[in-house]
XYZ file of C-alpha atoms in Angstrom:
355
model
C -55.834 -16.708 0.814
C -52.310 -18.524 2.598
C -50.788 -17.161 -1.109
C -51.813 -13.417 -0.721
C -51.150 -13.221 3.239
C -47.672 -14.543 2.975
C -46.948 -12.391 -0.169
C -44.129 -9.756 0.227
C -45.337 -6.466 0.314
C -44.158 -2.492 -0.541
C -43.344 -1.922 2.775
C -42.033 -5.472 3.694
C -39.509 -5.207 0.970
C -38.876 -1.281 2.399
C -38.154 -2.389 5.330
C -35.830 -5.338 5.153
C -33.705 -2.230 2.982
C -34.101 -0.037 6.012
C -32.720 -2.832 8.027
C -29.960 -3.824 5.776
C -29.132 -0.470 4.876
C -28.872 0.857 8.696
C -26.685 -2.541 9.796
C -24.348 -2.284 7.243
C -23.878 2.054 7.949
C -23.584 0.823 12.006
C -21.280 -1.620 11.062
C -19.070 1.269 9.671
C -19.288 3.424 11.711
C -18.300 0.783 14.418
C -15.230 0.988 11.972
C -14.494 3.962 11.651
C -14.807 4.597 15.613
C -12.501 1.985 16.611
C -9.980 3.456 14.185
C -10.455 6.857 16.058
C -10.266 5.259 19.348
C -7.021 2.803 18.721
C -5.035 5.375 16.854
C -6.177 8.417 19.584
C -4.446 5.925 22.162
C -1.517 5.191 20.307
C -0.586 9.238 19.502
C -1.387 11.803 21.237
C -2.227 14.439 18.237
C -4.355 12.228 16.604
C -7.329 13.099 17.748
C -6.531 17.089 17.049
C -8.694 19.365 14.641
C -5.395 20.326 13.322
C -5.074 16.528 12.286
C -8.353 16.188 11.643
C -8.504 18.762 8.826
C -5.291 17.833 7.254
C -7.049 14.259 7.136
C -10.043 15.387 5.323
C -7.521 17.644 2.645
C -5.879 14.635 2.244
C -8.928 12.503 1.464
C -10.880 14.976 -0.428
C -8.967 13.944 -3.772
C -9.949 10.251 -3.023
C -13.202 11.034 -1.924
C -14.299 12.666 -5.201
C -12.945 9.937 -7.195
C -14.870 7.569 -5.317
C -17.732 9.042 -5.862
C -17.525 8.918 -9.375
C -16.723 5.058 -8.934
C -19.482 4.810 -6.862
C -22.468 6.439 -9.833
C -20.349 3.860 -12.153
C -20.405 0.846 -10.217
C -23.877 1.748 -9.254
C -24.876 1.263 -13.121
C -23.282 -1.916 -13.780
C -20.198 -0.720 -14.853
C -16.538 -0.630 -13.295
C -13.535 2.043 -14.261
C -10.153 1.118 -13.868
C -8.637 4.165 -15.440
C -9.612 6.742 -12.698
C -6.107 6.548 -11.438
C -4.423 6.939 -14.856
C -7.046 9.861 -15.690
C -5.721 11.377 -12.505
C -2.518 11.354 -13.829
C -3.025 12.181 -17.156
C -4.930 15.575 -15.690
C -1.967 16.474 -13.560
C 0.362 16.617 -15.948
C -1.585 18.092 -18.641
C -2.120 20.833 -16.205
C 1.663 20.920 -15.617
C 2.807 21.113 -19.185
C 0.616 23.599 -20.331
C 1.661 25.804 -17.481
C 5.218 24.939 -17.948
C 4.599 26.211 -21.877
C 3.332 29.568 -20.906
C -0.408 29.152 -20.664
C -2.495 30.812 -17.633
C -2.932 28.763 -14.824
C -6.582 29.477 -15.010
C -6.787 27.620 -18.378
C -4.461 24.872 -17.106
C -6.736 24.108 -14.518
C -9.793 24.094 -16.598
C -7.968 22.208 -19.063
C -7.337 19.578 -16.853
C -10.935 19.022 -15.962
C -11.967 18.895 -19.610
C -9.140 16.133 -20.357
C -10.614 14.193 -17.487
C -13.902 14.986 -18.471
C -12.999 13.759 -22.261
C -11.249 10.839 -21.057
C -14.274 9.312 -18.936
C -16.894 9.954 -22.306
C -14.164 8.223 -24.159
C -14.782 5.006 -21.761
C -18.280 5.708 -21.452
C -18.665 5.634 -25.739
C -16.590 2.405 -25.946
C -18.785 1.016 -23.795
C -21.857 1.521 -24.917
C -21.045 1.957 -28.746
C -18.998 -1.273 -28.669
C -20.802 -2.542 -26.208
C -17.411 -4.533 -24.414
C -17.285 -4.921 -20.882
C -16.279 -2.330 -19.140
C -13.543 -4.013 -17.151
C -11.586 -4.958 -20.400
C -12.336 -1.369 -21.533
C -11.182 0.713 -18.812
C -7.939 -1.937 -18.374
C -6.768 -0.817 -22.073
C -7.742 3.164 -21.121
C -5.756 2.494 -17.921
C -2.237 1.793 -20.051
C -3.480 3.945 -22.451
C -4.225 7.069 -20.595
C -0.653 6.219 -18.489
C 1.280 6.177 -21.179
C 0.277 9.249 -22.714
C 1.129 10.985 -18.969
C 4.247 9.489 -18.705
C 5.071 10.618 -22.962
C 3.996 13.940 -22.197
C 6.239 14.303 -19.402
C 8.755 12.407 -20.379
C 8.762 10.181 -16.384
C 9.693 13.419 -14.877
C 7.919 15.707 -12.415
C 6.883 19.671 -12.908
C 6.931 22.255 -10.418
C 7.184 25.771 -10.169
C 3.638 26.866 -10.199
C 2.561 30.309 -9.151
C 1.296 31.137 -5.183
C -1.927 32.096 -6.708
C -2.851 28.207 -8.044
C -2.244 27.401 -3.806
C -5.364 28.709 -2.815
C -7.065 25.561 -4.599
C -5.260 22.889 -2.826
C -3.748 25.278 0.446
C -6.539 27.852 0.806
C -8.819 28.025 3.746
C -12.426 29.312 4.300
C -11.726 30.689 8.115
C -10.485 27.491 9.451
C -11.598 24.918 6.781
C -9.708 23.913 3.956
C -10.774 24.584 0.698
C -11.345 21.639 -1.264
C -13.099 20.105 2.037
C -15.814 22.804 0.956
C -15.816 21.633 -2.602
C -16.259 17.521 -1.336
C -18.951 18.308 0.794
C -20.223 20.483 -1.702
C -20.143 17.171 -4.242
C -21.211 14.802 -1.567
C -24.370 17.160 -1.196
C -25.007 16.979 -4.707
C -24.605 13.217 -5.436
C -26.630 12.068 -2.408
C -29.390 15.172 -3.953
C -29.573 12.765 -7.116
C -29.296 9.432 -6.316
C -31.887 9.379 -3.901
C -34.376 12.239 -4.917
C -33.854 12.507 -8.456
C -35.217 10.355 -11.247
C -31.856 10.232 -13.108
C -30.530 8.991 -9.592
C -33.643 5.960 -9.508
C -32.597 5.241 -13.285
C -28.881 4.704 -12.595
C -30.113 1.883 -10.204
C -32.817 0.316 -12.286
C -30.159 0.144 -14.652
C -27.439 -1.664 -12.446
C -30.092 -3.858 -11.152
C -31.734 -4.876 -14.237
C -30.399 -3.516 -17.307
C -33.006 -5.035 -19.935
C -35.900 -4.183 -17.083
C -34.830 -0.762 -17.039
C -35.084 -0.549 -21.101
C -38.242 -2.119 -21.190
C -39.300 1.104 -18.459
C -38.420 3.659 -20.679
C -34.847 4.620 -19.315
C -32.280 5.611 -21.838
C -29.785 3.124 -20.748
C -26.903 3.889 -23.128
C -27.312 7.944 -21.969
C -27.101 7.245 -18.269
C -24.064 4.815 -18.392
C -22.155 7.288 -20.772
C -22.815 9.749 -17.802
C -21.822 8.275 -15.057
C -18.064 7.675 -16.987
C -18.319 11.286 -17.751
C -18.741 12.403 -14.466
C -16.104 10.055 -13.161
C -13.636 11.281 -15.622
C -14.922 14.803 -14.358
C -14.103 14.178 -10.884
C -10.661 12.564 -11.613
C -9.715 15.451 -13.403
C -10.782 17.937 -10.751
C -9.213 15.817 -7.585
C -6.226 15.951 -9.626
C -5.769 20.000 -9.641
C -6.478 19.743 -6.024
C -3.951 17.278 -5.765
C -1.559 19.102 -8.162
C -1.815 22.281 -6.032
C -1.856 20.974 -2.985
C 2.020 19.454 -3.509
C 2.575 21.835 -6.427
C 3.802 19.057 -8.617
C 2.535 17.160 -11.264
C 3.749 13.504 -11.890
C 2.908 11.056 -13.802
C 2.709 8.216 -11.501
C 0.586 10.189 -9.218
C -2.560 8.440 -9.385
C -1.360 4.940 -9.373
C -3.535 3.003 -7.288
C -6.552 5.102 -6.879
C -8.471 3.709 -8.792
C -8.299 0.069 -6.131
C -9.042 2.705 -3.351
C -12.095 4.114 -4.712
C -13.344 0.779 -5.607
C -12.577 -0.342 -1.972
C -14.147 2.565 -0.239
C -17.361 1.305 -2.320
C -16.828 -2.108 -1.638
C -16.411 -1.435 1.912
C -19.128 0.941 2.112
C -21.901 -1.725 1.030
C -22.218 -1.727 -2.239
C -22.491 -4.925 -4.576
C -19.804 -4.880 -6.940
C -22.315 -6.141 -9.799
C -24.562 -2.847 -9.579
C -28.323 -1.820 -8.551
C -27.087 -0.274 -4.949
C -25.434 3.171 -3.962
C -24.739 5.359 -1.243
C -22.666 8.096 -1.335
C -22.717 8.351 2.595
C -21.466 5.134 3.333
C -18.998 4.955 0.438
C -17.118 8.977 2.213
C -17.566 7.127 5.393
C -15.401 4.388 3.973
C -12.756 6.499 2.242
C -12.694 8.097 6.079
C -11.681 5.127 7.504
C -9.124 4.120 4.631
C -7.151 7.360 5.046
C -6.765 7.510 8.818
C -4.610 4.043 8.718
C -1.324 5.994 7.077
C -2.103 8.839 8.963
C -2.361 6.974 11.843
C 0.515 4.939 10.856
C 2.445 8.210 10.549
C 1.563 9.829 14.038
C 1.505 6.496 15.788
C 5.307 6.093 14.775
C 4.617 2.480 13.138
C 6.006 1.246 10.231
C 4.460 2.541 6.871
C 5.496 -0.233 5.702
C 2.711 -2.594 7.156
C -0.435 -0.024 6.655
C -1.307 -1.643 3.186
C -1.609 -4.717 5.681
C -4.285 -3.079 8.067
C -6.113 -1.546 5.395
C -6.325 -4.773 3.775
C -7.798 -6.396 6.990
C -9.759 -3.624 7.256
C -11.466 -4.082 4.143
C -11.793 -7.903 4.593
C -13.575 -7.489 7.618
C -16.173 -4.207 6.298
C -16.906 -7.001 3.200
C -17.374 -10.091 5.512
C -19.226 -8.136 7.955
C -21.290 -6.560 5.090
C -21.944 -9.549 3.234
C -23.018 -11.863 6.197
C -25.576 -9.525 7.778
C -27.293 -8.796 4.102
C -27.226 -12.933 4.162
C -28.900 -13.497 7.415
C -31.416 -10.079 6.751
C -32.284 -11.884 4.066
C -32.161 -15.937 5.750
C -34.994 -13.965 8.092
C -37.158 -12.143 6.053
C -37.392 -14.977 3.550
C -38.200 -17.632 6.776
C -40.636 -15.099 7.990
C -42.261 -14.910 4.552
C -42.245 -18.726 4.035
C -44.043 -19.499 7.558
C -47.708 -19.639 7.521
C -49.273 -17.180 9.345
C -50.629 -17.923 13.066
C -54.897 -18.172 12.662
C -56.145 -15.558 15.096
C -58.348 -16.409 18.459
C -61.070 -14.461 17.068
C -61.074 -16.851 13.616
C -60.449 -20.346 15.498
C -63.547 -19.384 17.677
C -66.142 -18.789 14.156
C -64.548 -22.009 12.784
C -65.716 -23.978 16.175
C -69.094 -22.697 15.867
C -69.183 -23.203 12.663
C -68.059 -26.778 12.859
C -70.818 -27.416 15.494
C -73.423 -25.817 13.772
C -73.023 -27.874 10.510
């Protein structure tokens, strides 16, 4: 009777997630806010909409790779090559123009190539079945060096005024590809959390051979998630592309550590079964209003890779010890017996006194 009382229930288990869940999204937006606050103090046009929107334009190409990390994290995985897909996009895009082709097909191009290039990881992983860090490592050079052979380490420009409207444009007062993020964001958090493909890509990060035995298609859904990530690469790096109206090589070097850190510092576990698109665009928020802040403040650039690392040292800590002591509680709570009721001591007296 003890056994089944002190059992964890549906809704116990729902509810220490609610409360994990809503401590580690107050913890960043605690974040986030004293970033707004500290760098609105130190410079007068931070806190603009002006600024604000060329924040967000700035972000958008790092938010959509990010979420992309996030689906493949989410399943277990990791991709290293997001930056080097990135890349590799860019200056396909760029070279094809530079040959003659329409800018229409350049851009569409690109996304296939990034599209190609994440079902290429996504097949090695699952055919070969090798761990996806070691995969995506050897992608990562290999997808590099192929930008930096097509281009031979130099940049290309002179795109047409017409390809600005993807990066530049505006819809009244809001940039374009801040419409096409949200648009994203709306989609993602649409089917991870009321979608059955969205349940299966956790079941399979939490418990891959669980999530077998339940009938999910575990090789389809990771080769998916690399797909899409490719996808997104390839499309965040025509918005990047036409927002500077370059294409380099080197441009996506290092994006692939800041979309695993906006996931990182948005809550997730780095070994899979948890995702929120939410917290992970709140994260790549607070990320990309350090340089900017940097920039307006009038401090040194050359110490934001400093606060952003604290930053992200204190969103893990934070994140890490309240999930600990949610879980210290609930599991002390669960252990304790539970308190006999007034109404039950009373029948066991008479009871006692009638035998």
């Amino acid at each position: 009777m003890a056994d089944s009382l002190s059992a964890p229930t549906t809704l116990d288990r729902r509810s220490e997630r609610i409360r994990a869940t809503a401590g580690r999204s107050a913890g960043l937006a605690v974040l986030l806010l004293a970033c707004v606050v500290f760098f609105s103090a130190s410079s007068p046009y931070f806190a603009t909409t002006s600024n604000a929107f060329t924040l967000f334009r700035i972000a958008s190409e790092a938010g959509l790779i990010a979420i992309g990390m996030s689906l493949v994290i989410a399943s277990g995985g990791i991709d290293l090559s997001v930056g080097a897909i990135f890349s590799l996009s860019s200056v396909t895009l760029g070279v094809l123009f530079s040959h003659g082709v329409p800018i229409s097909r350049c851009v569409a191009v690109a996304a296939l190539v990034g599209l190609g290039c994440g079902l290429l990881n996504g097949l090695i992983v699952v055919v070969l079945r090798i761990h996806p860090l070691l995969v995506t490592l050897g992608t990562l050079a290999l997808f590099r060096g192929l930008a930096l052979g097509i281009s031979n380490g130099s940049g290309i420009a002179g795109f047409p005024t017409s390809f600005e409207v993807v990066g530049q444009g505006y819809v009244s007062i809001v940039p374009a590809q801040c419409l096409l993020w949200l648009a994203v964001i709306a989609v993602a958090v649409f089917v991870t959390t009321r979608t059955a493909a969205g349940r299966s890509l956790v079941a399979v990060g939490a418990n891959e051979t669980a999530a077998r035995f339940s009938g999910v298609r575990v090789a389809l859904a990771r080769l998916t998630v690399y797909g899409v990530a490719g996808l997104l690469s390839g499309i965040a790096a025509v918005i990047y592309t036409s927002r500077v109206l370059s294409s380099r090589a080197d441009a996506g070097n290092g994006l692939e550590l800041l979309a695993i850190a906006a996931v990182v510092v948005g809550g997730a576990s780095i070994q899979g079964g948890q995702i929120s698109i939410v917290r992970t665009t709140l994260a790549v928020i607070a990320i990309a209003t350090i340089p900017n802040g940097f920039v307006l403040s009038g401090y040194s650039t050359s110490w934001q890779y400093v606060a952003i690392g604290l930053v992200m040292i204190v969103a893990v800590v934070f994140n890490e010890g309240l999930a600990t002591r949610v879980f210290n509680f609930v599991a002390r709570r669960r252990a304790a017996p539970p308190e006999p009721s007034r109404d039950r001591l009373e029948k066991e007296e008479a009871h006692v006194e009638h035998g």
